[in-house]
Amino acid sequence: MTKPSPPSRIRVGSAPDSWGVWFADDPRQVPWQRFLDEVSGAGYTWIELGPYGYLPTDPAVLAEETSRRGLRVSAATVFTGLHHGPDVWDRTWAHVAENAALAQAVGAAHLVVIPSFWRDDRTGEVLEDPVLTAEQWRDLTRLTERLGREVRERYGLRIVVHPHADTHLDGEESVTRFLDATDPEAVALCLDTGHYAYAGGDSVKLIETYGERIGYLHLKQVDPEVLAGVVAEGVPFGPAVARGVMCEPPSGVPALEPVLAAARALDVDLFAIVEQDMYPCEPDAPYPIALRTRRFLRSCGV
């Protein structure tokens, strides 16, 4: 007899980002109640919180609104600029703490940490040099380790650092340098397959090489034709998203089947959160995409 396949240790979810939500309050975004209704209706049971203040920040209200829709929270998300050194620590910690406290209160186990942009993601204004100095690398790695330890100690959450387009952590060179310079006990990686491909990275290779550092996944694809134009023209991330650089699976790259196969081979519990950047988008666009994407991921075995 053929033995049945073991159950997947990958838990699939989605996020406000896949409903075109980038900000706590924006008239072009769907109301949070509609997001919760539709993400549940699409067949997801796990969500991220998105920008702080979009979903209710009262833990009792948030717990009630999610649980009655059969939803659970996997993570909150913060933006940081720790390469700026100790002078930004207090301001960073205040931002981290409010997000971590809410995440902890509703049962999440992770905090997604995204480095700050080196250019404005909407206007394209260059805010700082896209290449870090040796001193900035030291500040980034040491303060991220401190953040990881303090978030774990105070809130019981694991930080997962998210390489992102138009930040100092994006492609293979910067990501592997960061991983090699940080303590695995304090810092894990949120591998966003779309952002990594955006910067030319190979997600399967990264999982196979640094598997013990992969603590969380964002499932996303880029449209290679749109990306080629974005790169050629030096388009910043926000306008690139408006052009459709992040596309509906399975029409883009990287192929998600081999990514999920590599992740399954790690034989660890992992969240795989769908994030299709779509800001801004028509309010009726996300739900049909979510239904199709969830159906596609089931065909991939998750």
Short mmCIF file of C-alpha atoms in Angstrom, two decimals:
data_model
loop_
_atom_site.label_atom_id
_atom_site.label_comp_id
_atom_site.label_asym_id
_atom_site.label_seq_id
_atom_site.Cartn_x
_atom_site.Cartn_y
_atom_site.Cartn_z
CA MET A 1 0.00 0.00 0.00
CA THR A 2 1.10 3.54 -0.68
CA LYS A 3 1.54 5.53 2.48
CA PRO A 4 -0.56 8.70 2.62
CA SER A 5 1.37 11.95 2.35
CA PRO A 6 2.03 13.60 5.71
CA PRO A 7 -0.01 16.73 6.38
CA SER A 8 1.61 19.95 5.25
CA ARG A 9 3.37 21.97 7.93
CA ILE A 10 2.78 25.11 5.88
CA ARG A 11 -0.14 27.25 7.04
CA VAL A 12 -1.51 29.51 4.32
CA GLY A 13 -3.03 32.93 4.93
CA SER A 14 -3.52 36.34 3.38
CA ALA A 15 -3.16 39.98 4.36
CA PRO A 16 -4.71 43.42 3.92
CA ASP A 17 -2.06 44.09 1.27
CA SER A 18 -3.86 41.67 -1.04
CA TRP A 19 -6.94 43.89 -0.72
CA GLY A 20 -5.02 47.02 -1.73
CA VAL A 21 -4.42 48.20 1.85
CA TRP A 22 -1.18 50.06 2.51
CA PHE A 23 -2.27 52.65 5.05
CA ALA A 24 -4.21 52.81 8.30
CA ASP A 25 -6.76 55.15 6.77
CA ASP A 26 -7.24 55.85 3.08
CA PRO A 27 -10.55 56.45 1.27
CA ARG A 28 -9.38 54.33 -1.67
CA GLN A 29 -9.06 51.24 0.54
CA VAL A 30 -11.83 48.79 1.39
CA PRO A 31 -13.27 49.07 4.92
CA TRP A 32 -11.69 46.64 7.37
CA GLN A 33 -14.99 44.81 7.87
CA ARG A 34 -15.14 44.01 4.17
CA PHE A 35 -11.55 42.79 4.18
CA LEU A 36 -12.28 40.39 7.05
CA ASP A 37 -15.49 39.15 5.43
CA GLU A 38 -13.81 38.54 2.08
CA VAL A 39 -10.57 36.99 3.31
CA SER A 40 -12.64 34.50 5.30
CA GLY A 41 -14.97 33.93 2.37
CA ALA A 42 -11.99 33.18 0.12
CA GLY A 43 -11.07 30.24 2.35
CA TYR A 44 -8.24 31.64 4.42
CA THR A 45 -8.02 31.10 8.17
CA TRP A 46 -4.85 33.13 8.89
CA ILE A 47 -4.26 36.86 8.38
CA GLU A 48 -1.67 39.51 9.12
CA LEU A 49 -2.70 42.77 10.76
CA GLY A 50 -1.43 45.11 8.06
CA PRO A 51 -0.73 48.78 8.85
CA TYR A 52 -1.34 49.57 12.50
CA GLY A 53 -4.77 51.15 12.89
CA TYR A 54 -6.39 49.64 9.80
CA LEU A 55 -7.88 46.78 11.80
CA PRO A 56 -9.21 47.52 15.30
CA THR A 57 -6.41 48.12 17.81
CA ASP A 58 -8.53 47.18 20.82
CA PRO A 59 -7.49 43.54 21.37
CA ALA A 60 -10.94 42.49 22.59
CA VAL A 61 -12.65 43.97 19.53
CA LEU A 62 -10.08 42.53 17.15
CA ALA A 63 -10.31 39.09 18.73
CA GLU A 64 -14.08 39.12 18.48
CA GLU A 65 -14.15 40.32 14.87
CA THR A 66 -11.60 37.76 13.71
CA SER A 67 -12.81 34.76 15.69
CA ARG A 68 -16.43 35.09 14.60
CA ARG A 69 -15.21 34.87 11.00
CA GLY A 70 -13.00 31.86 11.73
CA LEU A 71 -9.80 33.88 11.39
CA ARG A 72 -6.56 33.85 13.38
CA VAL A 73 -3.64 36.30 13.31
CA SER A 74 -0.17 35.15 12.28
CA ALA A 75 1.81 38.40 12.54
CA ALA A 76 1.99 42.16 12.76
CA THR A 77 4.30 44.27 10.57
CA VAL A 78 6.63 47.17 11.37
CA PHE A 79 8.96 49.37 9.35
CA THR A 80 12.35 50.20 10.87
CA GLY A 81 15.43 52.25 10.03
CA LEU A 82 17.94 50.61 12.35
CA HIS A 83 20.89 51.29 10.05
CA HIS A 84 20.62 54.88 11.31
CA GLY A 85 22.08 53.72 14.61
CA PRO A 86 21.27 54.03 18.32
CA ASP A 87 19.72 57.49 17.93
CA VAL A 88 16.60 55.94 16.34
CA TRP A 89 16.20 53.14 18.87
CA ASP A 90 13.67 54.78 21.20
CA ARG A 91 11.46 55.95 18.34
CA THR A 92 11.70 52.55 16.68
CA TRP A 93 10.88 50.71 19.88
CA ALA A 94 7.74 52.80 20.48
CA HIS A 95 6.47 51.80 17.03
CA VAL A 96 7.47 48.17 17.51
CA ALA A 97 5.97 47.91 20.98
CA GLU A 98 2.44 48.98 20.04
CA ASN A 99 2.38 46.51 17.16
CA ALA A 100 3.95 43.69 19.15
CA ALA A 101 1.58 44.19 22.08
CA LEU A 102 -1.46 43.93 19.81
CA ALA A 103 -0.07 40.90 18.00
CA GLN A 104 0.67 39.17 21.29
CA ALA A 105 -2.79 39.95 22.64
CA VAL A 106 -4.51 38.22 19.73
CA GLY A 107 -2.28 35.17 19.73
CA ALA A 108 0.20 35.91 16.93
CA ALA A 109 3.71 34.49 17.14
CA HIS A 110 5.62 36.66 14.64
CA LEU A 111 6.57 40.25 13.96
CA VAL A 112 7.50 41.04 10.36
CA VAL A 113 10.25 43.69 10.28
CA ILE A 114 10.74 45.67 7.05
CA PRO A 115 13.75 48.00 6.59
CA SER A 116 13.01 51.60 5.68
CA PHE A 117 13.04 52.75 2.05
CA TRP A 118 16.07 54.52 0.59
CA ARG A 119 13.76 56.37 -1.81
CA ASP A 120 10.18 57.47 -1.39
CA ASP A 121 7.99 54.65 -2.62
CA ARG A 122 5.50 57.04 -4.22
CA THR A 123 7.40 60.10 -5.43
CA GLY A 124 10.74 58.43 -6.14
CA GLU A 125 12.62 61.08 -4.16
CA VAL A 126 16.00 59.68 -3.14
CA LEU A 127 16.11 59.86 0.66
CA GLU A 128 19.58 58.40 1.21
CA ASP A 129 22.34 56.43 -0.47
CA PRO A 130 21.05 53.02 -1.62
CA VAL A 131 24.32 51.42 -0.46
CA LEU A 132 25.07 51.15 3.25
CA THR A 133 28.43 52.03 4.72
CA ALA A 134 30.33 49.51 6.87
CA GLU A 135 29.21 51.41 9.98
CA GLN A 136 25.58 51.35 8.86
CA TRP A 137 25.81 47.59 8.27
CA ARG A 138 27.09 47.15 11.82
CA ASP A 139 24.26 49.25 13.22
CA LEU A 140 21.69 47.38 11.14
CA THR A 141 22.83 43.93 12.19
CA ARG A 142 23.51 44.68 15.85
CA LEU A 143 20.32 46.63 16.45
CA THR A 144 18.23 44.06 14.60
CA GLU A 145 19.66 41.39 16.89
CA ARG A 146 18.78 43.56 19.88
CA LEU A 147 15.29 44.03 18.51
CA GLY A 148 14.85 40.31 18.06
CA ARG A 149 15.95 39.54 21.60
CA GLU A 150 13.85 42.26 23.23
CA VAL A 151 10.71 41.46 21.22
CA ARG A 152 11.07 37.80 22.20
CA GLU A 153 11.74 38.62 25.86
CA ARG A 154 8.95 41.19 26.29
CA TYR A 155 6.27 39.90 23.91
CA GLY A 156 7.12 36.30 23.12
CA LEU A 157 7.22 37.00 19.37
CA ARG A 158 9.83 35.96 16.82
CA ILE A 159 11.00 38.69 14.48
CA VAL A 160 11.28 37.81 10.80
CA VAL A 161 13.12 40.39 8.69
CA HIS A 162 11.56 41.05 5.29
CA PRO A 163 13.80 42.00 2.33
CA HIS A 164 11.89 44.55 0.28
CA ALA A 165 12.23 46.49 -2.97
CA ASP A 166 13.81 49.95 -2.61
CA THR A 167 15.35 49.11 0.77
CA HIS A 168 18.89 48.19 1.71
CA LEU A 169 17.89 44.53 2.01
CA ASP A 170 16.58 43.32 -1.31
CA GLY A 171 18.54 40.81 -3.41
CA GLU A 172 20.95 37.95 -2.89
CA GLU A 173 24.06 39.97 -2.06
CA SER A 174 22.51 42.10 0.69
CA VAL A 175 20.32 39.31 2.11
CA THR A 176 23.12 36.77 2.43
CA ARG A 177 25.41 39.41 3.93
CA PHE A 178 22.72 40.23 6.49
CA LEU A 179 22.10 36.58 7.36
CA ASP A 180 25.81 35.84 7.70
CA ALA A 181 26.21 38.80 10.06
CA THR A 182 23.28 38.12 12.40
CA ASP A 183 22.63 35.62 15.18
CA PRO A 184 20.18 32.88 14.08
CA GLU A 185 18.83 32.70 17.61
CA ALA A 186 17.74 36.35 17.44
CA VAL A 187 16.93 36.97 13.77
CA ALA A 188 15.03 34.94 11.19
CA LEU A 189 14.01 35.85 7.65
CA CYS A 190 10.63 36.51 6.09
CA LEU A 191 11.25 35.46 2.50
CA ASP A 192 8.93 37.38 0.23
CA THR A 193 9.19 35.54 -3.07
CA GLY A 194 8.00 38.52 -5.10
CA HIS A 195 10.29 41.11 -3.58
CA TYR A 196 13.24 38.74 -3.80
CA ALA A 197 12.53 38.10 -7.49
CA TYR A 198 12.06 41.86 -7.99
CA ALA A 199 15.72 42.26 -6.95
CA GLY A 200 16.90 39.29 -9.02
CA GLY A 201 17.03 36.71 -6.22
CA ASP A 202 16.29 32.98 -6.46
CA SER A 203 13.92 31.94 -3.67
CA VAL A 204 14.49 28.20 -4.05
CA LYS A 205 18.25 28.65 -3.86
CA LEU A 206 17.89 30.81 -0.75
CA ILE A 207 15.67 28.24 0.97
CA GLU A 208 18.05 25.42 0.08
CA THR A 209 21.11 27.37 1.24
CA TYR A 210 19.77 29.16 4.32
CA GLY A 211 16.85 26.94 5.23
CA GLU A 212 17.46 27.18 8.97
CA ARG A 213 17.05 30.96 8.75
CA ILE A 214 13.70 30.94 6.93
CA GLY A 215 11.11 31.70 9.58
CA TYR A 216 8.18 32.89 7.49
CA LEU A 217 7.08 33.20 3.86
CA HIS A 218 5.22 35.77 1.81
CA LEU A 219 3.92 34.26 -1.41
CA LYS A 220 4.03 36.76 -4.24
CA GLN A 221 4.89 36.90 -7.93
CA VAL A 222 6.20 39.57 -10.26
CA ASP A 223 5.28 40.12 -13.90
CA PRO A 224 8.67 39.83 -15.67
CA GLU A 225 7.68 42.09 -18.56
CA VAL A 226 6.46 44.87 -16.27
CA LEU A 227 9.53 44.42 -14.06
CA ALA A 228 11.87 44.81 -17.04
CA GLY A 229 10.32 48.19 -17.81
CA VAL A 230 10.41 49.23 -14.17
CA VAL A 231 14.11 48.40 -13.89
CA ALA A 232 15.00 50.03 -17.22
CA GLU A 233 13.22 53.25 -16.28
CA GLY A 234 14.26 53.34 -12.61
CA VAL A 235 10.63 53.40 -11.46
CA PRO A 236 10.15 53.46 -7.66
CA PHE A 237 8.20 50.71 -5.96
CA GLY A 238 4.85 52.48 -5.50
CA PRO A 239 4.38 53.42 -9.17
CA ALA A 240 5.70 49.98 -10.14
CA VAL A 241 2.89 48.39 -8.15
CA ALA A 242 0.38 50.70 -9.84
CA ARG A 243 1.71 49.38 -13.18
CA GLY A 244 0.93 45.82 -12.05
CA VAL A 245 4.48 44.61 -11.34
CA MET A 246 3.07 42.27 -8.68
CA CYS A 247 0.67 39.90 -10.39
CA GLU A 248 -1.84 37.18 -9.67
CA PRO A 249 -0.41 33.67 -9.31
CA PRO A 250 0.42 31.59 -11.23
CA SER A 251 1.03 34.05 -14.07
CA GLY A 252 4.35 35.49 -12.83
CA VAL A 253 7.69 34.53 -11.32
CA PRO A 254 8.96 32.79 -9.35
CA ALA A 255 6.94 29.62 -9.88
CA LEU A 256 5.43 28.91 -6.47
CA GLU A 257 5.28 25.11 -6.75
CA PRO A 258 9.09 24.64 -6.41
CA VAL A 259 9.24 27.31 -3.70
CA LEU A 260 6.63 25.45 -1.67
CA ALA A 261 8.34 22.12 -2.34
CA ALA A 262 11.64 23.53 -1.03
CA ALA A 263 9.85 24.94 2.00
CA ARG A 264 8.13 21.61 2.71
CA ALA A 265 11.51 19.87 2.55
CA LEU A 266 12.64 21.92 5.55
CA ASP A 267 10.07 19.95 7.59
CA VAL A 268 9.29 22.86 9.89
CA ASP A 269 6.14 24.79 10.68
CA LEU A 270 5.91 27.82 8.41
CA PHE A 271 3.36 30.46 7.61
CA ALA A 272 2.98 31.25 3.92
CA ILE A 273 1.03 34.49 3.64
CA VAL A 274 -0.27 35.60 0.24
CA GLU A 275 0.54 39.22 -0.50
CA GLN A 276 -0.28 40.65 -3.88
CA ASP A 277 0.57 44.34 -3.77
CA MET A 278 -2.31 46.12 -5.48
CA TYR A 279 -2.43 49.65 -4.09
CA PRO A 280 -4.51 51.36 -5.30
CA CYS A 281 -7.14 49.02 -6.71
CA GLU A 282 -10.85 48.89 -7.42
CA PRO A 283 -12.71 47.59 -4.34
CA ASP A 284 -14.29 44.70 -6.24
CA ALA A 285 -10.99 43.43 -7.68
CA PRO A 286 -9.36 41.60 -4.71
CA TYR A 287 -12.01 39.02 -3.78
CA PRO A 288 -12.15 37.10 -7.09
CA ILE A 289 -8.34 37.10 -7.18
CA ALA A 290 -8.26 35.77 -3.62
CA LEU A 291 -10.64 32.94 -4.51
CA ARG A 292 -8.55 31.93 -7.53
CA THR A 293 -5.28 32.21 -5.62
CA ARG A 294 -6.52 30.05 -2.75
CA ARG A 295 -7.72 27.46 -5.27
CA PHE A 296 -4.32 27.52 -6.99
CA LEU A 297 -2.45 27.06 -3.70
CA ARG A 298 -4.61 24.07 -2.84
CA SER A 299 -3.50 22.57 -6.14
CA CYS A 300 0.07 23.04 -4.89
CA GLY A 301 -0.72 20.99 -1.80
CA VAL A 302 -1.13 23.75 0.77
#
